[in-house]
Amino acid sequence: MEIDSSKKRPIEINDLFKVHWVSDPQLSPDGSKVLYVQKQCHPSDKTKYTTQIWCVAASGSEPHLMTGETSGNSTPRWSPDGETIAFNSSRNVSNQIWLLSAFGGEAQQLTKFSRPLSLVAWSPDGSKLLATCKIKPEDLVESKEEKSDVKVITRLHYKMNGVGYHEDRNTQLYVIDAKTGEVKQITDGAFDHNSAAWSPDGKQIVFAAKRYDDADYVSYNDLYSVSPEGGEIKQLTHSNGSFSEPSFSHDGKWIAYVGHQNEFGSATMAKIWVMPAEGGEAKMICQNFDYSVGGGIGSDMTAGSEVRPAWTLDDSRILFAATTGAVTRIFTVDTKGSRPQALTTAEKTVYGMSYHAGLGCLVTALNEPSNMGDLYYALESGAGEKRLTAVNQNWNEEVWISLPEQYEFTADNGVKVEGWLLKPYGFTEGKQYPMVLEIHGGPHVTYGLAFNHEMQCLCGLGYAVLFVNPQGSMGYGQMFNNATYHDWGGQDYRDLMLAIEQALQKWPWLDAARLGVTGGSYGGYMTNWMIGHTDIFKAAVTQRSTSNRFSMFGTSDVGYNNGSFEFDGNPWVNYEHYLMHSPIMYVENIKTPLLMLHSENDYRCPIEQGEQFFTALKWLKKEVVLVRFPNENHELSRSGQPNHRIERLKHMMGWFTKYIAPNQV
C-alpha cells in the first residue's frame, strides 16, 4: 500500500531545534495543578538548552510558564501546604535552590552554598528541604594556596560518565532551613548517598549508599536511615543486594523499595520489596512477575524522570513502573504479594509519574511512536484519562511520522524474539527500498513503542529502519535477560542476523543488496562485531562503541564490573575469553565501510576503544573514518550539545547516503 505523505513533510535533522521535551510531573497537594519541566534547544546558542518550569491545571487548562527569567530551571517541588514552589536554578551560575510563590511573582534565592545543590524534597511540615551535594571537606575551607591541576588517583572508582573525575568528592545529604537557607550536612565519609526520602513524621530520612570500606569493589547497595539533625546512621538492609528508591507508607511503619539480590549480576531484574521502617526482615512482593521494575525503553528524545514506588492511601497496595516487552507501564501490587496488575494499558511508554494517594489520581509522562512526550491525567481506576499537554502539536501536524509494524520470529534456540519495521517516507508498492538495522545499547535495555528522532530522519531520507530486541534485552523475563552471560556476540548476533533474514521475507520490498547497520554503546559493540562476521552490509556507523574488551576492563568507569557476569572473570587470567569476544580481533575480516562516532569525554565507552578500532582498520587500509566530538560524553545522542547532535546525524546520514544511496530507487 502506498503511504500518502504528500500533505506532510519528512522529519529532518534540524527538527531537533523545533521540538520540546516535558518531564518531572508534580501534582499539587490539593491535586488541582501539575508542575513540570519543559526543555528545548536554546533559541540563540546552539550549544545549550533552556529548561523552564510550567504549570497546568489537572482539569486540563492552557499551561502557563512559571519561570521565564533564565534558562536553567528544574526539579520543581510543591511545599506541603501548596503555597510555595522550591526548585533548582543555575541563573547565578551555580545550581542553587530558589523559592517561588505558587501564586506567581519573583523567585527568591534560598541557598548560596559553596557547591551546587540538587533539590530532593520538602520535609512533611514544610520547614525544611532535603538536598544533595557532591563535595569534599576541603571545599568548605578557604585557602590561599594555589590549586594544582594534577590529579592524584587513589580509588578504583575515580571517574563516572557525565560527572567526570570525582576528585575525592562524594554525594552527601543536606537539610536546609526553608526560611533562613541555613545548610546542614547530615551524612559524611567517603561514600555516595542518594535516593533519599523523608518519613511521614519528618523524624527520619532513608537513603541508599555503599557505606563500606571496600565500596568500590562491591555491587551491592543498602538502605540506611539518619535523623534530619544528623548523628548516628543506621543500616536497614544487610544483604548482597542492590536497593534504592525507598518510599514510606502513609502510617510510617513500612518502606517499599526497588532492588534485587544480584543473582545474575548486571542482568538481574529489579523487584519491589517491603520491610519495616526500623529495618528487619524484608519481603519481595512480586515474585510471580517476570519483568523488570523500572524503565528501559530506548529513545533519543525522552527527558526521563524518576518513577518511585508509591503507596495507596490505605497502605494496602503499591504503584510502580515496569517494562514489559515494548512498553513501560504503571502496575499495582498488594503488599501480600499477589500478581501485579497493570494500571496503564495503552501502548505508550511511561517515563515519569506523580501519584496523589488521597484523590486516587496520577499524572504520567508518556512517550509513543507518534509523539515524543506529553503529560496525561487519569484516576487510579483508569477512568477519566485526559491529555494535559500538547507541547509539539504544531510540529506534529507538520511532519510525517513512520509508525512501527511489529513482527515476531523464533530464534535458533526456540525463544520468541520481537522486532519492528519503520517504512520510508513516500513508500510506494513495487519499489525496492534500502534498510538500516538499529541496535540498542545495554545490553539490558530494550527497544519499544517510543519515538526516535534518528530513526525518523533515516525514514525521511528513504530508508526502512529495522529495530529488534535480541536475547539479552530487558522486558521479556529473567532467562531472556541472561542470554548474554559470557556470550557477547553469540546468541545476540544470531538473533540479529535471523531478524534481518525474517524481515526480508516478510517485507519483500526491502532491498537485500542495500543494507546498513548502526548502534551505540553495546549497539556499537554489536555493529563492530557484525561487520567482522558478515559482509551483508553496504555501510555501517558505530557509535560510542567498544572494540577491545580486555583493555576496557581498566579504562571504562564500569568496565571492571563486567567480569562478574557479562564476561568470564578477570582479563589477565582469562584473556582468551576477553579477546575472543572483542571485535578488534576480527578486523581483518571487515569489508564494510565504517564511520565511527565517538565522544572525547565518554568514560563509559572510552574513546581509546574507538581509537584502537580505527587504527587497526586504517593500518589494514580499510574504508574507515573516525569523527571525534569534544566536550561530549556517552550521552551525546540523547542530551549532547544541540549543534553536536545535529552534526552527528549529518555525518551518519551522509555516510549511509554515500554508500547506500537511498534516492536511487
Short mmCIF file of C-alpha atoms in Angstrom, two decimals, residues 69-441:
data_model
loop_
_atom_site.label_atom_id
_atom_site.label_comp_id
_atom_site.label_asym_id
_atom_site.label_seq_id
_atom_site.Cartn_x
_atom_site.Cartn_y
_atom_site.Cartn_z
CA GLU A 69 13.87 34.95 33.54
CA THR A 70 16.62 32.45 32.76
CA SER A 71 17.11 29.10 31.13
CA GLY A 72 18.38 26.71 33.82
CA ASN A 73 15.36 25.87 36.00
CA SER A 74 14.42 22.34 37.06
CA THR A 75 13.23 19.98 39.83
CA PRO A 76 10.03 21.80 40.90
CA ARG A 77 8.64 20.65 44.25
CA TRP A 78 5.42 21.84 45.96
CA SER A 79 5.56 22.76 49.65
CA PRO A 80 3.17 20.60 51.72
CA ASP A 81 0.68 23.47 52.00
CA GLY A 82 0.81 24.07 48.23
CA GLU A 83 1.72 27.75 48.57
CA THR A 84 5.43 27.66 47.68
CA ILE A 85 7.46 26.02 44.93
CA ALA A 86 11.08 25.11 45.54
CA PHE A 87 13.24 24.45 42.51
CA ASN A 88 16.80 24.32 41.26
CA SER A 89 18.15 27.18 39.19
CA SER A 90 21.54 27.99 37.73
CA ARG A 91 20.64 31.62 36.99
CA ASN A 92 23.51 32.77 39.18
CA VAL A 93 25.95 30.27 37.62
CA SER A 94 26.00 27.72 40.48
CA ASN A 95 22.96 25.45 40.75
CA GLN A 96 21.18 26.56 43.91
CA ILE A 97 17.70 26.28 45.46
CA TRP A 98 15.16 29.02 44.86
CA LEU A 99 11.64 29.62 46.17
CA LEU A 100 8.65 30.91 44.22
CA SER A 101 5.13 31.69 45.37
CA ALA A 102 2.62 29.29 43.83
CA PHE A 103 0.53 32.37 43.01
CA GLY A 104 3.25 33.98 40.91
CA GLY A 105 5.77 36.77 41.40
CA GLU A 106 9.55 36.88 41.53
CA ALA A 107 11.58 33.88 42.66
CA GLN A 108 13.90 34.34 45.64
CA GLN A 109 17.23 32.61 46.07
CA LEU A 110 17.25 30.47 49.22
CA THR A 111 20.76 28.97 49.23
CA LYS A 112 24.15 30.40 48.40
CA PHE A 113 26.19 27.32 49.14
CA SER A 114 29.82 26.92 48.10
CA ARG A 115 28.95 23.99 45.84
CA PRO A 116 25.95 23.21 43.59
CA LEU A 117 22.96 21.73 45.43
CA SER A 118 20.39 19.34 43.96
CA LEU A 119 16.92 19.57 45.47
CA VAL A 120 15.27 16.34 46.65
CA ALA A 121 12.11 17.11 48.66
CA TRP A 122 10.37 19.21 51.32
CA SER A 123 10.05 17.95 54.88
CA PRO A 124 6.47 16.87 55.74
CA ASP A 125 5.91 20.01 57.85
CA GLY A 126 7.30 22.35 55.20
CA SER A 127 10.00 23.81 57.43
CA LYS A 128 13.00 22.23 55.71
CA LEU A 129 14.27 20.96 52.40
CA LEU A 130 16.40 17.93 51.61
CA ALA A 131 19.18 18.25 49.03
CA THR A 132 22.33 16.53 47.83
CA CYS A 133 25.75 17.96 47.06
CA LYS A 134 28.91 16.40 45.64
CA ILE A 135 31.58 17.72 47.97
CA LYS A 136 34.78 17.08 49.90
CA PRO A 137 35.75 18.67 53.24
CA GLU A 138 38.31 20.99 51.63
CA ASP A 139 35.54 22.65 49.61
CA LEU A 140 34.30 24.32 52.79
CA VAL A 141 37.68 25.73 53.79
CA GLU A 142 39.04 28.90 52.27
CA SER A 143 42.63 28.51 51.12
CA LYS A 144 45.08 30.93 49.57
CA GLU A 145 47.25 28.12 48.27
CA GLU A 146 47.49 27.87 44.51
CA LYS A 147 45.36 24.97 43.28
CA SER A 148 47.07 22.31 41.21
CA ASP A 149 45.51 20.74 38.12
CA VAL A 150 47.38 17.49 38.76
CA LYS A 151 45.10 14.56 39.62
CA VAL A 152 46.23 12.07 42.26
CA ILE A 153 44.17 8.88 41.91
CA THR A 154 43.82 6.57 44.93
CA ARG A 155 40.41 4.90 44.37
CA LEU A 156 39.25 2.23 41.96
CA HIS A 157 36.08 4.16 41.08
CA TYR A 158 37.61 7.55 40.33
CA LYS A 159 35.51 8.74 37.39
CA MET A 160 32.00 8.46 36.01
CA ASN A 161 30.47 9.24 32.68
CA GLY A 162 28.58 12.54 32.71
CA VAL A 163 30.18 13.51 36.04
CA GLY A 164 33.90 13.41 35.28
CA TYR A 165 36.68 12.76 37.77
CA HIS A 166 35.35 12.52 41.33
CA GLU A 167 38.43 14.26 42.80
CA ASP A 168 37.64 12.65 46.17
CA ARG A 169 34.20 14.29 46.25
CA ASN A 170 31.20 12.28 47.43
CA THR A 171 27.48 12.92 47.32
CA GLN A 172 26.28 13.96 50.77
CA LEU A 173 22.81 14.76 52.13
CA TYR A 174 21.96 18.25 53.38
CA VAL A 175 18.97 19.63 55.26
CA ILE A 176 18.14 23.26 54.52
CA ASP A 177 16.05 25.64 56.64
CA ALA A 178 13.25 26.87 54.36
CA LYS A 179 13.25 30.33 55.94
CA THR A 180 16.91 31.13 56.53
CA GLY A 181 18.60 28.98 53.90
CA GLU A 182 20.95 27.55 56.52
CA VAL A 183 22.56 24.37 55.18
CA LYS A 184 23.32 21.42 57.48
CA GLN A 185 25.24 18.32 56.36
CA ILE A 186 23.77 15.09 57.79
CA THR A 187 25.95 12.41 56.15
CA ASP A 188 29.70 12.14 55.81
CA GLY A 189 32.51 9.84 54.82
CA ALA A 190 33.94 8.68 51.51
CA PHE A 191 30.59 7.32 50.35
CA ASP A 192 27.86 8.49 47.98
CA HIS A 193 24.39 8.97 49.50
CA ASN A 194 21.44 9.11 47.11
CA SER A 195 17.79 8.24 46.54
CA ALA A 196 16.65 9.81 49.84
CA ALA A 197 13.13 10.10 51.27
CA TRP A 198 11.54 11.69 54.39
CA SER A 199 9.46 9.63 56.81
CA PRO A 200 5.85 10.91 57.22
CA ASP A 201 6.60 12.25 60.71
CA GLY A 202 9.71 14.05 59.47
CA LYS A 203 11.96 12.35 62.02
CA GLN A 204 13.81 10.00 59.70
CA ILE A 205 15.49 10.20 56.31
CA VAL A 206 16.12 6.95 54.45
CA PHE A 207 18.68 6.78 51.65
CA ALA A 208 20.73 4.37 49.55
CA ALA A 209 24.50 4.05 49.88
CA LYS A 210 27.53 1.77 49.94
CA ARG A 211 28.93 2.62 53.35
CA TYR A 212 31.69 0.02 53.23
CA ASP A 213 35.45 0.33 53.31
CA ASP A 214 35.59 -1.64 50.05
CA ALA A 215 32.64 0.15 48.45
CA ASP A 216 34.35 0.35 45.05
CA TYR A 217 34.70 -3.42 44.95
CA VAL A 218 31.12 -4.46 45.67
CA SER A 219 28.00 -4.27 43.53
CA TYR A 220 25.51 -4.15 46.40
CA ASN A 221 23.80 -1.03 47.66
CA ASP A 222 22.00 -0.88 51.02
CA LEU A 223 19.39 1.34 52.64
CA TYR A 224 20.23 3.45 55.69
CA SER A 225 18.46 5.97 57.90
CA VAL A 226 19.54 9.12 59.68
CA SER A 227 17.87 11.89 61.66
CA PRO A 228 17.35 15.25 59.87
CA GLU A 229 19.56 16.63 62.64
CA GLY A 230 22.37 14.27 61.69
CA GLY A 231 24.06 11.87 64.05
CA GLU A 232 24.11 8.09 64.01
CA ILE A 233 23.49 6.40 60.66
CA LYS A 234 21.60 3.12 60.91
CA GLN A 235 21.88 0.37 58.31
CA LEU A 236 18.45 -1.03 57.42
CA THR A 237 19.25 -3.75 54.87
CA HIS A 238 22.01 -6.32 55.25
CA SER A 239 22.47 -8.40 52.14
CA ASN A 240 24.41 -8.69 48.91
CA GLY A 241 21.61 -6.95 47.05
CA SER A 242 21.33 -3.60 45.34
CA PHE A 243 18.50 -1.45 46.71
CA SER A 244 17.28 2.12 46.14
CA GLU A 245 14.22 4.36 45.73
CA PRO A 246 12.74 3.97 49.24
CA SER A 247 9.15 5.10 49.79
CA PHE A 248 7.36 5.26 53.18
CA SER A 249 3.83 4.01 53.80
CA HIS A 250 1.46 6.75 54.99
CA ASP A 251 1.41 5.39 58.53
CA GLY A 252 5.23 5.43 58.55
CA LYS A 253 5.51 1.77 59.53
CA TRP A 254 6.80 0.35 56.24
CA ILE A 255 9.23 1.14 53.46
CA ALA A 256 8.79 -0.02 49.89
CA TYR A 257 11.86 0.00 47.68
CA VAL A 258 13.32 -1.29 44.41
CA GLY A 259 16.13 -3.78 44.10
CA HIS A 260 17.47 -7.30 43.69
CA GLN A 261 19.94 -9.73 45.22
CA ASN A 262 22.45 -9.64 42.33
CA GLU A 263 21.65 -13.25 41.48
CA PHE A 264 22.55 -12.64 37.84
CA GLY A 265 24.96 -9.72 38.16
CA SER A 266 24.18 -6.77 35.94
CA ALA A 267 21.41 -8.74 34.21
CA THR A 268 19.37 -9.21 37.41
CA MET A 269 15.88 -7.76 37.10
CA ALA A 270 14.76 -5.43 39.90
CA LYS A 271 11.66 -6.17 42.00
CA ILE A 272 9.52 -4.41 44.64
CA TRP A 273 10.41 -5.09 48.27
CA VAL A 274 8.79 -4.12 51.58
CA MET A 275 10.35 -4.00 55.05
CA PRO A 276 9.58 -2.45 58.47
CA ALA A 277 10.61 1.20 58.66
CA GLU A 278 13.03 0.47 61.51
CA GLY A 279 14.65 -2.31 59.50
CA GLY A 280 14.22 -6.04 59.77
CA GLU A 281 13.02 -8.87 57.58
CA ALA A 282 12.30 -7.77 54.02
CA LYS A 283 9.75 -9.31 51.67
CA MET A 284 9.85 -9.31 47.89
CA ILE A 285 6.22 -8.83 46.84
CA CYS A 286 6.17 -9.52 43.10
CA GLN A 287 7.75 -12.95 42.90
CA ASN A 288 5.50 -14.18 40.09
CA PHE A 289 6.21 -11.13 37.95
CA ASP A 290 8.92 -11.97 35.42
CA TYR A 291 9.52 -8.41 34.25
CA SER A 292 11.92 -5.71 35.36
CA VAL A 293 10.80 -2.92 37.64
CA GLY A 294 11.73 0.47 36.18
CA GLY A 295 12.03 1.94 32.72
CA GLY A 296 14.35 0.81 29.98
CA ILE A 297 12.82 1.71 26.62
CA GLY A 298 15.48 3.21 24.36
CA SER A 299 14.82 6.63 22.83
CA ASP A 300 16.95 9.61 21.85
CA MET A 301 14.10 12.06 22.60
CA THR A 302 12.93 11.32 26.14
CA ALA A 303 13.79 13.53 29.10
CA GLY A 304 13.26 10.82 31.71
CA SER A 305 12.42 11.36 35.37
CA GLU A 306 12.17 9.12 38.40
CA VAL A 307 9.17 6.82 38.87
CA ARG A 308 9.49 5.87 42.55
CA PRO A 309 7.15 3.31 44.18
CA ALA A 310 4.06 4.96 45.70
CA TRP A 311 1.62 3.69 48.36
CA THR A 312 -2.16 3.87 48.12
CA LEU A 313 -3.89 5.82 50.90
CA ASP A 314 -4.77 2.72 52.93
CA ASP A 315 -1.21 1.35 52.56
CA SER A 316 -2.53 -1.89 51.10
CA ARG A 317 -1.06 -1.56 47.61
CA ILE A 318 1.97 -0.08 45.86
CA LEU A 319 2.20 1.55 42.44
CA PHE A 320 5.39 1.08 40.41
CA ALA A 321 6.69 1.16 36.85
CA ALA A 322 7.87 -1.92 34.96
CA THR A 323 8.98 -2.67 31.42
CA THR A 324 7.06 -5.45 29.70
CA GLY A 325 8.11 -6.11 26.14
CA ALA A 326 7.68 -2.94 24.10
CA VAL A 327 6.31 -0.60 26.77
CA THR A 328 6.86 0.65 30.31
CA ARG A 329 3.61 0.67 32.29
CA ILE A 330 2.40 1.54 35.78
CA PHE A 331 1.44 -1.53 37.81
CA THR A 332 -0.11 -2.02 41.21
CA VAL A 333 0.60 -4.86 43.64
CA ASP A 334 -0.82 -5.53 47.10
CA THR A 335 1.58 -5.92 50.00
CA LYS A 336 0.65 -9.59 50.39
CA GLY A 337 2.38 -10.30 47.10
CA SER A 338 -0.38 -11.11 44.62
CA ARG A 339 0.42 -10.87 40.92
CA PRO A 340 0.78 -7.19 39.87
CA GLN A 341 -1.94 -5.68 37.69
CA ALA A 342 -1.40 -3.01 35.00
CA LEU A 343 -2.96 0.39 35.67
CA THR A 344 -1.87 1.91 32.37
CA THR A 345 -2.73 -0.30 29.44
CA ALA A 346 -2.26 1.98 26.41
CA GLU A 347 0.57 1.19 24.01
CA LYS A 348 2.63 4.05 25.39
CA THR A 349 5.82 4.18 27.43
CA VAL A 350 5.77 5.77 30.90
CA TYR A 351 8.86 7.83 31.73
CA GLY A 352 7.55 9.93 34.64
CA MET A 353 4.78 9.76 37.24
CA SER A 354 3.21 11.76 40.06
CA TYR A 355 0.62 10.00 42.23
CA HIS A 356 -1.92 11.57 44.61
CA ALA A 357 -2.98 8.87 47.05
CA GLY A 358 -5.71 10.97 48.68
CA LEU A 359 -7.54 11.55 45.40
CA GLY A 360 -6.54 8.28 43.77
CA CYS A 361 -5.24 10.00 40.65
CA LEU A 362 -1.97 10.11 38.79
CA VAL A 363 -0.21 12.13 36.12
CA THR A 364 2.13 10.26 33.81
CA ALA A 365 4.65 11.38 31.22
CA LEU A 366 4.13 9.17 28.16
CA ASN A 367 6.17 8.59 25.01
CA GLU A 368 4.77 6.79 21.97
CA PRO A 369 5.89 6.28 18.36
CA SER A 370 3.77 9.20 17.13
CA ASN A 371 4.52 11.59 19.99
CA MET A 372 7.82 12.04 21.81
CA GLY A 373 6.25 13.01 25.12
CA ASP A 374 3.30 14.63 26.91
CA LEU A 375 1.53 14.55 30.27
CA TYR A 376 -1.69 12.62 30.90
CA TYR A 377 -4.07 12.69 33.87
CA ALA A 378 -6.17 9.70 34.98
CA LEU A 379 -7.84 8.23 38.02
CA GLU A 380 -6.19 5.21 39.58
CA SER A 381 -9.10 3.16 38.29
CA GLY A 382 -8.10 4.11 34.75
CA ALA A 383 -11.17 6.27 34.24
CA GLY A 384 -11.21 9.92 33.22
CA GLU A 385 -7.94 9.96 31.28
CA LYS A 386 -7.17 13.26 29.62
CA ARG A 387 -4.17 14.77 27.94
CA LEU A 388 -2.78 17.80 29.77
CA THR A 389 -0.08 18.99 27.37
CA ALA A 390 0.50 19.06 23.64
CA VAL A 391 3.92 20.67 23.53
CA ASN A 392 4.71 19.58 19.98
CA GLN A 393 1.23 19.79 18.47
CA ASN A 394 2.06 22.27 15.70
CA TRP A 395 5.18 20.35 14.76
CA ASN A 396 3.33 17.02 14.83
CA GLU A 397 0.75 18.41 12.41
CA GLU A 398 3.53 19.45 10.04
CA VAL A 399 5.63 16.27 9.81
CA TRP A 400 5.05 12.70 8.62
CA ILE A 401 5.98 10.09 11.22
CA SER A 402 6.67 6.48 10.28
CA LEU A 403 4.83 4.15 12.68
CA PRO A 404 6.28 0.74 13.62
CA GLU A 405 5.00 -2.53 12.21
CA GLN A 406 5.58 -5.33 14.70
CA TYR A 407 6.80 -8.82 13.79
CA GLU A 408 7.97 -11.87 15.69
CA PHE A 409 10.15 -14.85 14.89
CA THR A 410 11.60 -17.89 16.63
CA ALA A 411 15.33 -17.88 17.38
CA ASP A 412 17.54 -20.91 16.80
CA ASN A 413 17.12 -21.90 20.46
CA GLY A 414 13.32 -21.81 20.29
CA VAL A 415 12.85 -18.42 22.00
CA LYS A 416 10.43 -15.84 20.57
CA VAL A 417 12.08 -12.55 19.54
CA GLU A 418 10.24 -9.31 18.79
CA GLY A 419 11.08 -6.56 16.33
CA TRP A 420 9.60 -3.67 14.35
CA LEU A 421 9.97 -2.03 10.95
CA LEU A 422 9.53 1.64 10.06
CA LYS A 423 8.61 2.28 6.43
CA PRO A 424 10.37 5.04 4.48
CA TYR A 425 8.79 8.38 3.64
CA GLY A 426 6.90 8.22 0.34
CA PHE A 427 6.74 4.43 0.36
CA THR A 428 5.22 3.07 -2.85
CA GLU A 429 4.33 -0.53 -3.63
CA GLY A 430 6.50 -2.08 -6.33
CA LYS A 431 9.68 -0.23 -5.43
CA GLN A 432 12.70 -1.56 -3.58
CA TYR A 433 13.99 0.29 -0.53
CA PRO A 434 17.23 0.13 1.47
CA MET A 435 17.11 -0.80 5.16
CA VAL A 436 19.17 0.15 8.22
CA LEU A 437 19.32 -2.15 11.25
CA GLU A 438 19.41 -0.18 14.54
CA ILE A 439 20.85 -1.97 17.60
CA HIS A 440 20.12 -0.71 21.13
CA GLY A 441 22.63 -0.24 23.93
#
